[in-house]
PDB file of C-alpha atoms in Angstrom:
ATOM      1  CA  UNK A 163      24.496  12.965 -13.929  1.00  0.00           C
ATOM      2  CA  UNK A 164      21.925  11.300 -15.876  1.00  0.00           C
ATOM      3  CA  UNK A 165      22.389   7.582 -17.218  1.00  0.00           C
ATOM      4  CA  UNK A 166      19.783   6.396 -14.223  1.00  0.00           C
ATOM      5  CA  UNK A 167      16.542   6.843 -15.360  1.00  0.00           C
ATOM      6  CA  UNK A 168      14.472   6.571 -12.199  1.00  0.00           C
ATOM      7  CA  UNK A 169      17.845   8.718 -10.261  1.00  0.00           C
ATOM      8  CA  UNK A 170      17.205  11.534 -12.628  1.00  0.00           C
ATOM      9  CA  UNK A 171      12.997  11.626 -11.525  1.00  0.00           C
ATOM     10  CA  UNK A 172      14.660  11.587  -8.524  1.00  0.00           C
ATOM     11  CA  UNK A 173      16.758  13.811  -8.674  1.00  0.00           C
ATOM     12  CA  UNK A 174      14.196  16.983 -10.539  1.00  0.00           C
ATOM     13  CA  UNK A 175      11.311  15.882  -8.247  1.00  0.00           C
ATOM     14  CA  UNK A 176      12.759  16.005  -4.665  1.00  0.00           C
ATOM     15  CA  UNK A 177      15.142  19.253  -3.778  1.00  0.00           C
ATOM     16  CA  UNK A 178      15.675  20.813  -0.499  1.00  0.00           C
ATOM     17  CA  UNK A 179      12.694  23.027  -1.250  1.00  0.00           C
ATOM     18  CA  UNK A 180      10.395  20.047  -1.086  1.00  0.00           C
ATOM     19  CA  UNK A 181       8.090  20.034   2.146  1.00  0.00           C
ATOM     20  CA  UNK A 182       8.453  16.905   4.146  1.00  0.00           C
ATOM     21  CA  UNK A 183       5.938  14.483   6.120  1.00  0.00           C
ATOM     22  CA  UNK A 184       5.863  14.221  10.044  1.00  0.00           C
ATOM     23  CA  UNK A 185       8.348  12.448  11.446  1.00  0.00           C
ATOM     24  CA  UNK A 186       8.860   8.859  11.413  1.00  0.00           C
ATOM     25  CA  UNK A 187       7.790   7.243  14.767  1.00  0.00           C
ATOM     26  CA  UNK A 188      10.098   4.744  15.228  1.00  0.00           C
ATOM     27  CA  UNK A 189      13.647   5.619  17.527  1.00  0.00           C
ATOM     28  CA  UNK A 190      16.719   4.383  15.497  1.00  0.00           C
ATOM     29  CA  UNK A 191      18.941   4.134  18.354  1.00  0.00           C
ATOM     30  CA  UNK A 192      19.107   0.595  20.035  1.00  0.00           C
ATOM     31  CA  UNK A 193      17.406  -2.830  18.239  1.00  0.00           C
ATOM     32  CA  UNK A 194      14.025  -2.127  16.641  1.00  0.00           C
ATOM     33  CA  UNK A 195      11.528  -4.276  18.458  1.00  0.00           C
ATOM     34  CA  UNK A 196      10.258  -7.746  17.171  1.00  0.00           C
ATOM     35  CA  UNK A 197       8.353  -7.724  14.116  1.00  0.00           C
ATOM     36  CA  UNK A 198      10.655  -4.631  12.835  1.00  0.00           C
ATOM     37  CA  UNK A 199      13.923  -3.700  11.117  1.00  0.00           C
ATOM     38  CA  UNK A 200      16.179  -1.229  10.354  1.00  0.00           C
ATOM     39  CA  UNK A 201      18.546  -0.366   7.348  1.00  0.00           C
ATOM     40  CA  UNK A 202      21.052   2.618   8.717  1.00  0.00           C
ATOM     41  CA  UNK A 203      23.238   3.891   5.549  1.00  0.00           C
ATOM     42  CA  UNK A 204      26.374   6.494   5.783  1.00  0.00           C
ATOM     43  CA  UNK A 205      27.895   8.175   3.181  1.00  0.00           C
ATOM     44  CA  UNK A 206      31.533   8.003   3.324  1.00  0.00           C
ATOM     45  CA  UNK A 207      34.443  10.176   1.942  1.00  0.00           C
ATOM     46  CA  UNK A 208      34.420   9.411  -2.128  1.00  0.00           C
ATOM     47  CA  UNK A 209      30.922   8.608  -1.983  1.00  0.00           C
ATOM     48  CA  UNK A 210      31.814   4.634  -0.734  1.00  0.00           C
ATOM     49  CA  UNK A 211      28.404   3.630   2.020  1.00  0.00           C
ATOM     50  CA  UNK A 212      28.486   1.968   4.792  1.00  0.00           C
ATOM     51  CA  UNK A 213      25.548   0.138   5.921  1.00  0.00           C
ATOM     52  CA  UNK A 214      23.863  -1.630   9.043  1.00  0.00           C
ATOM     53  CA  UNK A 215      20.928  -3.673   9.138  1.00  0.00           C
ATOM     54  CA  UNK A 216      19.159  -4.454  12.380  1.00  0.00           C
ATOM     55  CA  UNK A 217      16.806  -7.086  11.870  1.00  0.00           C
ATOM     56  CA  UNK A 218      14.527  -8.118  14.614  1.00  0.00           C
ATOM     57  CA  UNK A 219      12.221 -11.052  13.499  1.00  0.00           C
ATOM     58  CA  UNK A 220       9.253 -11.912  15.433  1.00  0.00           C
ATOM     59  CA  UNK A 221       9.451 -15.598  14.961  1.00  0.00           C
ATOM     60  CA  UNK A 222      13.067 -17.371  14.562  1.00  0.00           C
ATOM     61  CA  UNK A 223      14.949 -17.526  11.183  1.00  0.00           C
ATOM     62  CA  UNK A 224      18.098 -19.989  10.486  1.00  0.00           C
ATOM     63  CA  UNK A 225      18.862 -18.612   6.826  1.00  0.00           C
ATOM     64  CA  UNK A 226      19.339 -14.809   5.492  1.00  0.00           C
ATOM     65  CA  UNK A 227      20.280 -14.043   2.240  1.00  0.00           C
ATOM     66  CA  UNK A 228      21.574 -10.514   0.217  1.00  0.00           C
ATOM     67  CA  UNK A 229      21.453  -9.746  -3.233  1.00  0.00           C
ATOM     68  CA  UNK A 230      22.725  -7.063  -5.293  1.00  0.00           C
ATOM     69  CA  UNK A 231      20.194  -4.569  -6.194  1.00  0.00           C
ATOM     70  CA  UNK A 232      19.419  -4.536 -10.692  1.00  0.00           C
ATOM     71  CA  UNK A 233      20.397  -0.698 -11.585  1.00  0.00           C
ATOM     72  CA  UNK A 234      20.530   0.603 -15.337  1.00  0.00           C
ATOM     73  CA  UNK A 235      23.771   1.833 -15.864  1.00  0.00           C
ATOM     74  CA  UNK A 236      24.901   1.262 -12.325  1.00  0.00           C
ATOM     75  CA  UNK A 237      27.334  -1.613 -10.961  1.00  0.00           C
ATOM     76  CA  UNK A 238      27.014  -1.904  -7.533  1.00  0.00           C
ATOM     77  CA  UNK A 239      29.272  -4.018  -5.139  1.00  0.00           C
ATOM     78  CA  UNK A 240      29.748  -4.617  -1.585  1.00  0.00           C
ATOM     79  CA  UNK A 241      32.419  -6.054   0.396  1.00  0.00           C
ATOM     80  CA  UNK A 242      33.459  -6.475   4.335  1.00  0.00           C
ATOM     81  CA  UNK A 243      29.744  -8.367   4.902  1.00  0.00           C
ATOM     82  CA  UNK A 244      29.645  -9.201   8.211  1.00  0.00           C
ATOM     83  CA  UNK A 245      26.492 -11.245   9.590  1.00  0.00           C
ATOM     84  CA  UNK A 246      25.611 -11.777  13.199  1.00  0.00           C
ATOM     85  CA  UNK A 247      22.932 -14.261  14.176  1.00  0.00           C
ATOM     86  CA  UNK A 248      21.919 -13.208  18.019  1.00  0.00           C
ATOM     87  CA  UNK A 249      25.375 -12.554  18.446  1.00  0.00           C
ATOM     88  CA  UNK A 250      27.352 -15.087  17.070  1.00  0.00           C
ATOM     89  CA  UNK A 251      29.190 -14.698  13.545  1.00  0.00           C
ATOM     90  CA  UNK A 252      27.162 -16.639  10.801  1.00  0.00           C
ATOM     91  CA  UNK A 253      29.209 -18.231   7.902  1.00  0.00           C
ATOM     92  CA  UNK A 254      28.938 -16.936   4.443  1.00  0.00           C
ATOM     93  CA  UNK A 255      30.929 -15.049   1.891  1.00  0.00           C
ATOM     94  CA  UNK A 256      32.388 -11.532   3.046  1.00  0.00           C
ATOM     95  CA  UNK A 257      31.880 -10.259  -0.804  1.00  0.00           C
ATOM     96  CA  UNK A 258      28.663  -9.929  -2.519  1.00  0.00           C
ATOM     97  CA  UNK A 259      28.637 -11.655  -6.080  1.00  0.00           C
ATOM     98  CA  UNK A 260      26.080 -11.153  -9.102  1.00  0.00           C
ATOM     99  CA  UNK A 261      24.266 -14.211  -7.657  1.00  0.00           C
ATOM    100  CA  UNK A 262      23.629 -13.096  -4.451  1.00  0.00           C
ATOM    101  CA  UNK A 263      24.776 -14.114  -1.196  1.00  0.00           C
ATOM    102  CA  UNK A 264      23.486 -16.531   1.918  1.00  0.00           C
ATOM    103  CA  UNK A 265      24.307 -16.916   5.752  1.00  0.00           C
ATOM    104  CA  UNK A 266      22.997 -19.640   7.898  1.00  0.00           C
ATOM    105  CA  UNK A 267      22.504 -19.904  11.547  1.00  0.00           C
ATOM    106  CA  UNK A 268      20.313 -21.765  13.920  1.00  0.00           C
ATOM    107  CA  UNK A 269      16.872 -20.273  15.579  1.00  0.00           C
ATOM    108  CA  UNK A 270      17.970 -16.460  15.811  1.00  0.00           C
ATOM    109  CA  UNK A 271      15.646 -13.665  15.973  1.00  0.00           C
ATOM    110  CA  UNK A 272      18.163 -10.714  15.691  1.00  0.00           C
ATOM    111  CA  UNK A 273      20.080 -10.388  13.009  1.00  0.00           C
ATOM    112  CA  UNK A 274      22.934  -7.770  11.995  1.00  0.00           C
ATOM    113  CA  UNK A 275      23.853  -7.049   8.490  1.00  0.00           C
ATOM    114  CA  UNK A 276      26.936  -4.680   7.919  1.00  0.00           C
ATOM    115  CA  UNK A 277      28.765  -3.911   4.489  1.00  0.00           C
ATOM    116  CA  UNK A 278      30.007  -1.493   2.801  1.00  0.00           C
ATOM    117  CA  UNK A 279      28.550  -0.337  -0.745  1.00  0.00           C
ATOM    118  CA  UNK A 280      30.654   1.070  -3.745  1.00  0.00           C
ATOM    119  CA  UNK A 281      29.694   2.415  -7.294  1.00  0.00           C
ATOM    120  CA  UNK A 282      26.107   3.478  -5.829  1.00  0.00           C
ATOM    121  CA  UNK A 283      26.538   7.213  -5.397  1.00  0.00           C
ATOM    122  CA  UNK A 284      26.965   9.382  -8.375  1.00  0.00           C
ATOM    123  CA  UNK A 285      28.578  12.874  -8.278  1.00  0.00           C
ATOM    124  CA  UNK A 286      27.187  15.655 -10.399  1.00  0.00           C
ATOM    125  CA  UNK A 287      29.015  17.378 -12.984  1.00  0.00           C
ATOM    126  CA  UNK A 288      27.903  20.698 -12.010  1.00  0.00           C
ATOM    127  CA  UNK A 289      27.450  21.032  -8.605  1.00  0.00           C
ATOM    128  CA  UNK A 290      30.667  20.354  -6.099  1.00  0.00           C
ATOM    129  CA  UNK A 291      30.046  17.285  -3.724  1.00  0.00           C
ATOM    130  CA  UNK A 292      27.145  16.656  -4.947  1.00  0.00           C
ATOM    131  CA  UNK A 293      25.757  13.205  -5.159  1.00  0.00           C
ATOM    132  CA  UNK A 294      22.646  11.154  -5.827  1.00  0.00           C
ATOM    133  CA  UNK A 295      22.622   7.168  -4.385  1.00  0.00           C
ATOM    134  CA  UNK A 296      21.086   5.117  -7.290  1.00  0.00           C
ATOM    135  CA  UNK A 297      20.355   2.671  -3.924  1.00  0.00           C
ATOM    136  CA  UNK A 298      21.285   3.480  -0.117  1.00  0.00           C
ATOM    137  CA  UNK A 299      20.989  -0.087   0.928  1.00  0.00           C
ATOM    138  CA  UNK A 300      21.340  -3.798  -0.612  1.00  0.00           C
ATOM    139  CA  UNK A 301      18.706  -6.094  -1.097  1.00  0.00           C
ATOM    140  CA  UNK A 302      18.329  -8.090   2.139  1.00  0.00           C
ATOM    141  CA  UNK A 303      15.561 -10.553   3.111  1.00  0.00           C
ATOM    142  CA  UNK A 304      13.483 -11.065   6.498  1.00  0.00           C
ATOM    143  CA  UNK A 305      12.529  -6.862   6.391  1.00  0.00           C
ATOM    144  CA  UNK A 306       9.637  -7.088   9.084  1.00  0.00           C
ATOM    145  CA  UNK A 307       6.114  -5.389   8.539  1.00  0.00           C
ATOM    146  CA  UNK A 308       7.820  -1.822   9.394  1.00  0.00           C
ATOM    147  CA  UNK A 309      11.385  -1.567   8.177  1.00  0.00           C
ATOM    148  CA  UNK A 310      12.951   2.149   9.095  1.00  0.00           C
ATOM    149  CA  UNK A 311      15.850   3.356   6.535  1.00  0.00           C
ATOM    150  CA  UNK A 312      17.875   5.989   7.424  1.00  0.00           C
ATOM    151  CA  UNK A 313      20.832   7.997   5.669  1.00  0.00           C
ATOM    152  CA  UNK A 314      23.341   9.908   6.731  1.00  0.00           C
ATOM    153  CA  UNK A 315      25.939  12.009   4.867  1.00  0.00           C
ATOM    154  CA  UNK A 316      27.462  15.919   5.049  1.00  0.00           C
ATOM    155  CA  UNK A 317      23.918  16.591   4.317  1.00  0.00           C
ATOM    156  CA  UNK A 318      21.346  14.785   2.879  1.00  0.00           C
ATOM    157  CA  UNK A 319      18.853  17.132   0.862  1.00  0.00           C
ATOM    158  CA  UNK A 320      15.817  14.404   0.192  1.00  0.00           C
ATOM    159  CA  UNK A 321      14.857  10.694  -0.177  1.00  0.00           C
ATOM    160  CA  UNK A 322      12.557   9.224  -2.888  1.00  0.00           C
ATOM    161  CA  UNK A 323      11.093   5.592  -2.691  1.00  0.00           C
ATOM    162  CA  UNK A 324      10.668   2.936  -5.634  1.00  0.00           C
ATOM    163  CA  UNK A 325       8.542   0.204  -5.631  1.00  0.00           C
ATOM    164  CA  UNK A 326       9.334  -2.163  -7.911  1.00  0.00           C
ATOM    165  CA  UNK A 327       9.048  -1.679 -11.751  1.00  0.00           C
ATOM    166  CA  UNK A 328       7.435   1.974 -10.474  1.00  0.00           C
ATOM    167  CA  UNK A 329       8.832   5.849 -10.855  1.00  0.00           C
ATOM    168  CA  UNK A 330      11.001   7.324  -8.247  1.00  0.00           C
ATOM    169  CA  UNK A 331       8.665   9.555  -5.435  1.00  0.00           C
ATOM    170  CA  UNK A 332       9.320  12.172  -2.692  1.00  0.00           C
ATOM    171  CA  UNK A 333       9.693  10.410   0.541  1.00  0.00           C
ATOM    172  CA  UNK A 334      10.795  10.604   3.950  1.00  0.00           C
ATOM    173  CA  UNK A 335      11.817  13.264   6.591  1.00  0.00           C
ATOM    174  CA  UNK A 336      14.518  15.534   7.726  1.00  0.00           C
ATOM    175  CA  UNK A 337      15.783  14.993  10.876  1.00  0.00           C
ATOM    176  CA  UNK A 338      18.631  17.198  10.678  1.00  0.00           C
ATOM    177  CA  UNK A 339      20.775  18.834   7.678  1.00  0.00           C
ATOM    178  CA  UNK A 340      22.905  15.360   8.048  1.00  0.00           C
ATOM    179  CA  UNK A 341      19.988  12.639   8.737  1.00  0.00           C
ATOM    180  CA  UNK A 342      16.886  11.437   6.682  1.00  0.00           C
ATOM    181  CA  UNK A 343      14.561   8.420   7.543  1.00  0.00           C
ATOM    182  CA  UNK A 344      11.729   6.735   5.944  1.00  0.00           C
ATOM    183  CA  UNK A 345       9.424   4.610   7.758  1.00  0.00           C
ATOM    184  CA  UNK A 346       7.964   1.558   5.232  1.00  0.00           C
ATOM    185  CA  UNK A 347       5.027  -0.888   5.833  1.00  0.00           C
ATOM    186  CA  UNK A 348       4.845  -4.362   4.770  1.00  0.00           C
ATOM    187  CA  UNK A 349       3.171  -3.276   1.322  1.00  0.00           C
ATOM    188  CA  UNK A 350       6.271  -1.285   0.243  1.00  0.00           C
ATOM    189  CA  UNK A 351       9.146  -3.158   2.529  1.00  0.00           C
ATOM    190  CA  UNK A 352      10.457  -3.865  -1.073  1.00  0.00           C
ATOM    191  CA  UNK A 353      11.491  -0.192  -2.030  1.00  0.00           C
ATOM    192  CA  UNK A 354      14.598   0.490  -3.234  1.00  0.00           C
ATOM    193  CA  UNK A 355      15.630   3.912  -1.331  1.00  0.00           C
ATOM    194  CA  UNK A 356      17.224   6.831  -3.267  1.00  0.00           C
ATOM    195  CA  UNK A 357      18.686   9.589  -1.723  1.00  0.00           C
ATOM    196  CA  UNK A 358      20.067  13.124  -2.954  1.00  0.00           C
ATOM    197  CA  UNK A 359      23.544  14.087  -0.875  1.00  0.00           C
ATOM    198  CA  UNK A 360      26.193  16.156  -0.279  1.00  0.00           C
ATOM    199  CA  UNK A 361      29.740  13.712  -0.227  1.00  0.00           C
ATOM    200  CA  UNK A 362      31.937  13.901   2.783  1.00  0.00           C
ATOM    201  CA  UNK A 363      35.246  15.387   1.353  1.00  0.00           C
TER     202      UNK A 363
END
């Protein structure tokens, strides 16, 4: 499992053994309220992810753009981007390249992100279905001052948050054997999200 160095932290420091905080606050069903967002990733069958962003800015944007995340030793890439700007489709690429990728639209204050993610989940060599998600989400700007992440799989067995340029750390709650969410602030809105998993077979 272990060309990711930050994964493999990841990986030794949070097991299913590892006591979790409360709760997040924030509901994940329906669109978070203005000022917040959302980032809602599913593991799929072969360890593929498919991932919703619900974006609800409290002042109007007219420009979004997603990036690919910088992994050692991992390529990620995502395809079938679809972007919704209060509604309405917003023009832009449906594949995310190396340099990134921007939508336009006028005045909107919720936007929808959906994708879906390959080459971020690696499976173990020793224990069956097994995975760990270098990333759970891509890099996508206009996160709000709380920005709620959430992951879904067979089971998901623990989260750990990276700030940038920084180790790997136990984060996040259960909410069920199949659901974990993170609540961030606007100091760590840029943390990437790992996540340890069972794969859907």
């Amino acid at each position: 499992m272990g060309v990711l160095a930050g994964g493999v932290v990841a990986w030794q420091l949070v097991g299913p053994d590892e006591p979790s905080p409360p709760p997040a606050s924030l509901p994940i069903d329906g669109w978070p309220i203005a000022g917040e967002s959302r980032a809602v990733t599913e593991v799929l069958p072969g360890g593929d992810l498919d991932v919703t962003h619900w974006i609800h800015s409290d002042r109007p944007l007219d420009e979004l753009e997603v990036t690919l995340p910088e992994l050692d030793g991992v390529r990620v890439t995502a395809n079938q981007v679809e972007v919704t700007a209060d509604g309405r489709p917003a023009p832009g690429p449906g594949v995310v390249m190396p340099s990134g990728a921007t939508y336009t639209f006028s005045d909107a204050t919720r936007i929808q992100v959906r994708y879906r993610m390959s080459g971020a989940v690696q499976l173990s060599s020793s224990a069956d279905g097994r995975g760990l998600a270098a990333t759970t989400s891509l890099d996508v700007t206009a996160t709000q001052a709380r920005d709620v992440r959430v992951v879904r799989s067979q089971e998901v067995l623990s989260l750990a948050c990276a700030a940038p340029n920084e180790q790997p750390v136990p984060c996040g709650s259960s909410d069920d054997d199949d659901q974990w969410r993170v609540e961030l602030d606007e100091t760590d809105a840029g943390s990437r999200v790992l996540a340890v998993v069972t794969v859907p077979s």
